[in-house]
Amino acid sequence: VGRALEQLGIEIIPANSPQARGRCERSYGTLQGRLPQEMRAAGVDSIAAANAFLTAYLEKHNKQFAVAAAEQGTAFVPYSGSELDKIFSKHHERVVGNDNVVSFGRLKLQVERQTFRFSMARCRVLVCEHLDSTVSVWYGPNLLGRYAADGAPLTSKTSKATAA
């Protein structure tokens, strides 16, 4: 998570002070101690009833505990990059074998011939496990290949479309 946030330009502000940790603990205590009791008293007995109850409960909770912002405006800034699929994946560093194959777990990922380099042998590459179970192999900013969960290479058109 820290790596992904850093790549997105988001600064983590940890609650390192005892006061901040205490506020978090009190908030969790309120929700964990009070919410089950209120749901039980309201006769909530299904997921649909719980969802309906939570909508009303959160509105009431926010009215009671919310504090108005000290300043107008928002701190949210839209992300202007294009590599969200790569950022939100698990990253693993590997070395390409002499046969242009990357070993990744039980998978053997064959790297196709690249136009910018004769052979990828012995190069350090980044293997990304994506949320859709596909795997991609990167050498710096260059996408070397995209593979299905079983290690089968996906077509070049699919790779370029999903990488962009």
PDB file of C-alpha atoms in Angstrom:
ATOM      1  CA  VAL A   1       0.000   0.000   0.000  1.00  0.00           C
ATOM      2  CA  GLY A   2       2.828   2.367   0.859  1.00  0.00           C
ATOM      3  CA  ARG A   3       4.491   1.848  -2.539  1.00  0.00           C
ATOM      4  CA  ALA A   4       1.224   2.435  -4.416  1.00  0.00           C
ATOM      5  CA  LEU A   5       0.467   5.600  -2.436  1.00  0.00           C
ATOM      6  CA  GLU A   6       3.981   6.904  -3.063  1.00  0.00           C
ATOM      7  CA  GLN A   7       3.638   6.282  -6.814  1.00  0.00           C
ATOM      8  CA  LEU A   8       0.332   8.166  -6.784  1.00  0.00           C
ATOM      9  CA  GLY A   9       1.949  11.082  -4.937  1.00  0.00           C
ATOM     10  CA  ILE A  10      -0.117  10.571  -1.784  1.00  0.00           C
ATOM     11  CA  GLU A  11       1.572  11.292   1.529  1.00  0.00           C
ATOM     12  CA  ILE A  12       0.721   8.999   4.436  1.00  0.00           C
ATOM     13  CA  ILE A  13       0.047  10.918   7.641  1.00  0.00           C
ATOM     14  CA  PRO A  14       0.347   8.350  10.429  1.00  0.00           C
ATOM     15  CA  ALA A  15      -1.323   8.768  13.814  1.00  0.00           C
ATOM     16  CA  ASN A  16       1.920   8.600  15.784  1.00  0.00           C
ATOM     17  CA  SER A  17       0.825  10.588  18.818  1.00  0.00           C
ATOM     18  CA  PRO A  18      -0.895   8.898  21.763  1.00  0.00           C
ATOM     19  CA  GLN A  19      -3.743  11.410  21.430  1.00  0.00           C
ATOM     20  CA  ALA A  20      -4.407  10.456  17.798  1.00  0.00           C
ATOM     21  CA  ARG A  21      -4.286   6.748  18.593  1.00  0.00           C
ATOM     22  CA  GLY A  22      -6.679   7.357  21.480  1.00  0.00           C
ATOM     23  CA  ARG A  23      -9.162   9.117  19.172  1.00  0.00           C
ATOM     24  CA  CYS A  24      -9.036   6.168  16.772  1.00  0.00           C
ATOM     25  CA  GLU A  25      -9.537   3.659  19.591  1.00  0.00           C
ATOM     26  CA  ARG A  26     -12.497   5.625  20.998  1.00  0.00           C
ATOM     27  CA  SER A  27     -14.058   5.773  17.538  1.00  0.00           C
ATOM     28  CA  TYR A  28     -13.673   2.013  17.083  1.00  0.00           C
ATOM     29  CA  GLY A  29     -15.009   1.428  20.596  1.00  0.00           C
ATOM     30  CA  THR A  30     -18.080   3.513  19.811  1.00  0.00           C
ATOM     31  CA  LEU A  31     -18.784   1.627  16.610  1.00  0.00           C
ATOM     32  CA  GLN A  32     -17.948  -1.857  17.907  1.00  0.00           C
ATOM     33  CA  GLY A  33     -19.594  -1.475  21.307  1.00  0.00           C
ATOM     34  CA  ARG A  34     -22.616   0.615  20.427  1.00  0.00           C
ATOM     35  CA  LEU A  35     -23.584  -0.501  16.921  1.00  0.00           C
ATOM     36  CA  PRO A  36     -24.326  -4.187  17.682  1.00  0.00           C
ATOM     37  CA  GLN A  37     -26.509  -3.147  20.628  1.00  0.00           C
ATOM     38  CA  GLU A  38     -28.458  -0.651  18.522  1.00  0.00           C
ATOM     39  CA  MET A  39     -28.954  -3.216  15.745  1.00  0.00           C
ATOM     40  CA  ARG A  40     -30.173  -5.798  18.231  1.00  0.00           C
ATOM     41  CA  ALA A  41     -32.611  -3.280  19.780  1.00  0.00           C
ATOM     42  CA  ALA A  42     -33.926  -2.373  16.305  1.00  0.00           C
ATOM     43  CA  GLY A  43     -34.597  -6.078  15.542  1.00  0.00           C
ATOM     44  CA  VAL A  44     -32.190  -6.290  12.609  1.00  0.00           C
ATOM     45  CA  ASP A  45     -32.164  -9.919  11.446  1.00  0.00           C
ATOM     46  CA  SER A  46     -31.037  -9.863   7.808  1.00  0.00           C
ATOM     47  CA  ILE A  47     -28.412  -8.257   5.598  1.00  0.00           C
ATOM     48  CA  ALA A  48     -31.025  -6.124   3.826  1.00  0.00           C
ATOM     49  CA  ALA A  49     -32.364  -4.885   7.177  1.00  0.00           C
ATOM     50  CA  ALA A  50     -28.797  -4.205   8.372  1.00  0.00           C
ATOM     51  CA  ASN A  51     -28.020  -2.135   5.255  1.00  0.00           C
ATOM     52  CA  ALA A  52     -31.194  -0.094   5.712  1.00  0.00           C
ATOM     53  CA  PHE A  53     -30.412   0.381   9.420  1.00  0.00           C
ATOM     54  CA  LEU A  54     -26.817   1.469   8.730  1.00  0.00           C
ATOM     55  CA  THR A  55     -27.930   4.189   6.334  1.00  0.00           C
ATOM     56  CA  ALA A  56     -30.120   5.777   9.007  1.00  0.00           C
ATOM     57  CA  TYR A  57     -27.591   5.087  11.794  1.00  0.00           C
ATOM     58  CA  LEU A  58     -24.690   6.731   9.950  1.00  0.00           C
ATOM     59  CA  GLU A  59     -26.778   9.817   9.257  1.00  0.00           C
ATOM     60  CA  LYS A  60     -27.636  10.081  12.975  1.00  0.00           C
ATOM     61  CA  HIS A  61     -24.031   9.278  14.000  1.00  0.00           C
ATOM     62  CA  ASN A  62     -22.598  11.945  11.677  1.00  0.00           C
ATOM     63  CA  LYS A  63     -25.014  14.586  12.983  1.00  0.00           C
ATOM     64  CA  GLN A  64     -23.904  13.829  16.526  1.00  0.00           C
ATOM     65  CA  PHE A  65     -20.122  13.472  16.027  1.00  0.00           C
ATOM     66  CA  ALA A  66     -19.203  15.352  12.811  1.00  0.00           C
ATOM     67  CA  VAL A  67     -17.092  18.497  13.089  1.00  0.00           C
ATOM     68  CA  ALA A  68     -17.240  21.170  10.402  1.00  0.00           C
ATOM     69  CA  ALA A  69     -14.068  21.712   8.382  1.00  0.00           C
ATOM     70  CA  ALA A  70     -11.931  24.668   9.438  1.00  0.00           C
ATOM     71  CA  GLU A  71     -11.391  25.713   5.802  1.00  0.00           C
ATOM     72  CA  GLN A  72     -13.453  25.626   2.624  1.00  0.00           C
ATOM     73  CA  GLY A  73     -12.361  23.593  -0.395  1.00  0.00           C
ATOM     74  CA  THR A  74     -11.018  20.116  -0.929  1.00  0.00           C
ATOM     75  CA  ALA A  75      -7.608  18.497  -0.734  1.00  0.00           C
ATOM     76  CA  PHE A  76      -8.469  15.947  -3.424  1.00  0.00           C
ATOM     77  CA  VAL A  77      -6.472  16.247  -6.642  1.00  0.00           C
ATOM     78  CA  PRO A  78      -7.261  14.137  -9.725  1.00  0.00           C
ATOM     79  CA  TYR A  79      -4.579  11.666 -10.801  1.00  0.00           C
ATOM     80  CA  SER A  80      -3.126  12.529 -14.202  1.00  0.00           C
ATOM     81  CA  GLY A  81      -1.062   9.377 -14.819  1.00  0.00           C
ATOM     82  CA  SER A  82      -2.045   6.396 -16.911  1.00  0.00           C
ATOM     83  CA  GLU A  83      -0.499   3.370 -15.177  1.00  0.00           C
ATOM     84  CA  LEU A  84      -3.136   2.662 -12.506  1.00  0.00           C
ATOM     85  CA  ASP A  85      -3.302  -1.008 -13.515  1.00  0.00           C
ATOM     86  CA  LYS A  86       0.442  -1.320 -12.890  1.00  0.00           C
ATOM     87  CA  ILE A  87       0.393   0.718  -9.674  1.00  0.00           C
ATOM     88  CA  PHE A  88      -2.460  -1.312  -8.147  1.00  0.00           C
ATOM     89  CA  SER A  89      -0.735  -4.660  -8.625  1.00  0.00           C
ATOM     90  CA  LYS A  90       1.626  -6.773  -6.551  1.00  0.00           C
ATOM     91  CA  HIS A  91       5.221  -6.133  -7.623  1.00  0.00           C
ATOM     92  CA  HIS A  92       7.929  -8.816  -7.690  1.00  0.00           C
ATOM     93  CA  GLU A  93      11.467  -8.405  -8.968  1.00  0.00           C
ATOM     94  CA  ARG A  94      12.916 -11.259 -11.042  1.00  0.00           C
ATOM     95  CA  VAL A  95      15.899 -11.911 -13.314  1.00  0.00           C
ATOM     96  CA  VAL A  96      15.321 -13.146 -16.856  1.00  0.00           C
ATOM     97  CA  GLY A  97      16.988 -16.486 -17.562  1.00  0.00           C
ATOM     98  CA  ASN A  98      19.426 -17.106 -20.419  1.00  0.00           C
ATOM     99  CA  ASP A  99      16.540 -18.554 -22.438  1.00  0.00           C
ATOM    100  CA  ASN A 100      14.476 -15.304 -22.102  1.00  0.00           C
ATOM    101  CA  VAL A 101      12.146 -16.978 -19.602  1.00  0.00           C
ATOM    102  CA  VAL A 102      11.047 -15.423 -16.315  1.00  0.00           C
ATOM    103  CA  SER A 103      10.308 -17.913 -13.555  1.00  0.00           C
ATOM    104  CA  PHE A 104       7.448 -16.724 -11.374  1.00  0.00           C
ATOM    105  CA  GLY A 105       6.179 -19.243  -8.862  1.00  0.00           C
ATOM    106  CA  ARG A 106       5.109 -22.257 -10.918  1.00  0.00           C
ATOM    107  CA  LEU A 107       4.828 -20.166 -14.068  1.00  0.00           C
ATOM    108  CA  LYS A 108       7.419 -19.892 -16.822  1.00  0.00           C
ATOM    109  CA  LEU A 109       6.838 -16.639 -18.696  1.00  0.00           C
ATOM    110  CA  GLN A 110       8.469 -16.561 -22.131  1.00  0.00           C
ATOM    111  CA  VAL A 111       9.580 -13.041 -23.027  1.00  0.00           C
ATOM    112  CA  GLU A 112       9.198 -12.332 -26.735  1.00  0.00           C
ATOM    113  CA  ARG A 113      11.975 -10.714 -28.765  1.00  0.00           C
ATOM    114  CA  GLN A 114      12.090  -6.976 -28.113  1.00  0.00           C
ATOM    115  CA  THR A 115      12.901  -4.239 -30.617  1.00  0.00           C
ATOM    116  CA  PHE A 116      15.016  -2.200 -28.184  1.00  0.00           C
ATOM    117  CA  ARG A 117      17.308  -5.032 -27.033  1.00  0.00           C
ATOM    118  CA  PHE A 118      18.687  -8.212 -28.632  1.00  0.00           C
ATOM    119  CA  SER A 119      18.118 -10.396 -25.569  1.00  0.00           C
ATOM    120  CA  MET A 120      16.586  -9.818 -22.153  1.00  0.00           C
ATOM    121  CA  ALA A 121      18.794 -12.514 -20.564  1.00  0.00           C
ATOM    122  CA  ARG A 122      20.058 -11.595 -17.076  1.00  0.00           C
ATOM    123  CA  CYS A 123      18.031  -8.373 -16.959  1.00  0.00           C
ATOM    124  CA  ARG A 124      16.192  -7.448 -13.769  1.00  0.00           C
ATOM    125  CA  VAL A 125      12.494  -7.143 -14.558  1.00  0.00           C
ATOM    126  CA  LEU A 126       9.356  -6.289 -12.639  1.00  0.00           C
ATOM    127  CA  VAL A 127       6.606  -8.919 -12.579  1.00  0.00           C
ATOM    128  CA  CYS A 128       3.186  -7.463 -11.757  1.00  0.00           C
ATOM    129  CA  GLU A 129       0.280  -9.579 -10.485  1.00  0.00           C
ATOM    130  CA  HIS A 130      -2.874  -7.701 -11.493  1.00  0.00           C
ATOM    131  CA  LEU A 131      -6.306  -7.681  -9.851  1.00  0.00           C
ATOM    132  CA  ASP A 132      -7.799  -9.563 -12.823  1.00  0.00           C
ATOM    133  CA  SER A 133      -5.305 -12.449 -12.206  1.00  0.00           C
ATOM    134  CA  THR A 134      -3.186 -11.593 -15.230  1.00  0.00           C
ATOM    135  CA  VAL A 135       0.578 -11.109 -14.968  1.00  0.00           C
ATOM    136  CA  SER A 136       2.715  -8.573 -16.794  1.00  0.00           C
ATOM    137  CA  VAL A 137       6.488  -8.267 -17.108  1.00  0.00           C
ATOM    138  CA  TRP A 138       8.149  -4.838 -17.276  1.00  0.00           C
ATOM    139  CA  TYR A 139      11.684  -3.689 -17.989  1.00  0.00           C
ATOM    140  CA  GLY A 140      11.720  -0.093 -16.806  1.00  0.00           C
ATOM    141  CA  PRO A 141       8.896   1.658 -18.670  1.00  0.00           C
ATOM    142  CA  ASN A 142       8.752  -1.107 -21.333  1.00  0.00           C
ATOM    143  CA  LEU A 143       6.018  -3.736 -21.185  1.00  0.00           C
ATOM    144  CA  LEU A 144       7.692  -7.010 -22.216  1.00  0.00           C
ATOM    145  CA  GLY A 145       4.557  -9.139 -22.113  1.00  0.00           C
ATOM    146  CA  ARG A 146       1.208  -9.801 -20.529  1.00  0.00           C
ATOM    147  CA  TYR A 147       0.150 -13.297 -19.506  1.00  0.00           C
ATOM    148  CA  ALA A 148      -2.980 -15.110 -18.379  1.00  0.00           C
ATOM    149  CA  ALA A 149      -3.138 -16.592 -14.879  1.00  0.00           C
ATOM    150  CA  ASP A 150      -1.860 -19.914 -16.270  1.00  0.00           C
ATOM    151  CA  GLY A 151       1.179 -18.248 -17.893  1.00  0.00           C
ATOM    152  CA  ALA A 152      -0.161 -18.306 -21.453  1.00  0.00           C
ATOM    153  CA  PRO A 153       0.884 -15.166 -23.332  1.00  0.00           C
ATOM    154  CA  LEU A 154      -1.919 -12.765 -24.180  1.00  0.00           C
ATOM    155  CA  THR A 155      -1.947 -11.272 -27.658  1.00  0.00           C
ATOM    156  CA  SER A 156       0.033  -8.115 -28.357  1.00  0.00           C
ATOM    157  CA  LYS A 157      -3.170  -6.148 -29.051  1.00  0.00           C
ATOM    158  CA  THR A 158      -4.591  -7.151 -25.649  1.00  0.00           C
ATOM    159  CA  SER A 159      -1.309  -6.294 -23.901  1.00  0.00           C
ATOM    160  CA  LYS A 160      -1.074  -2.814 -25.405  1.00  0.00           C
ATOM    161  CA  ALA A 161      -4.761  -2.076 -24.816  1.00  0.00           C
ATOM    162  CA  THR A 162      -4.650  -3.039 -21.140  1.00  0.00           C
ATOM    163  CA  ALA A 163      -1.282  -1.403 -20.477  1.00  0.00           C
ATOM    164  CA  ALA A 164      -2.399   2.004 -21.744  1.00  0.00           C
TER     165      ALA A 164
END
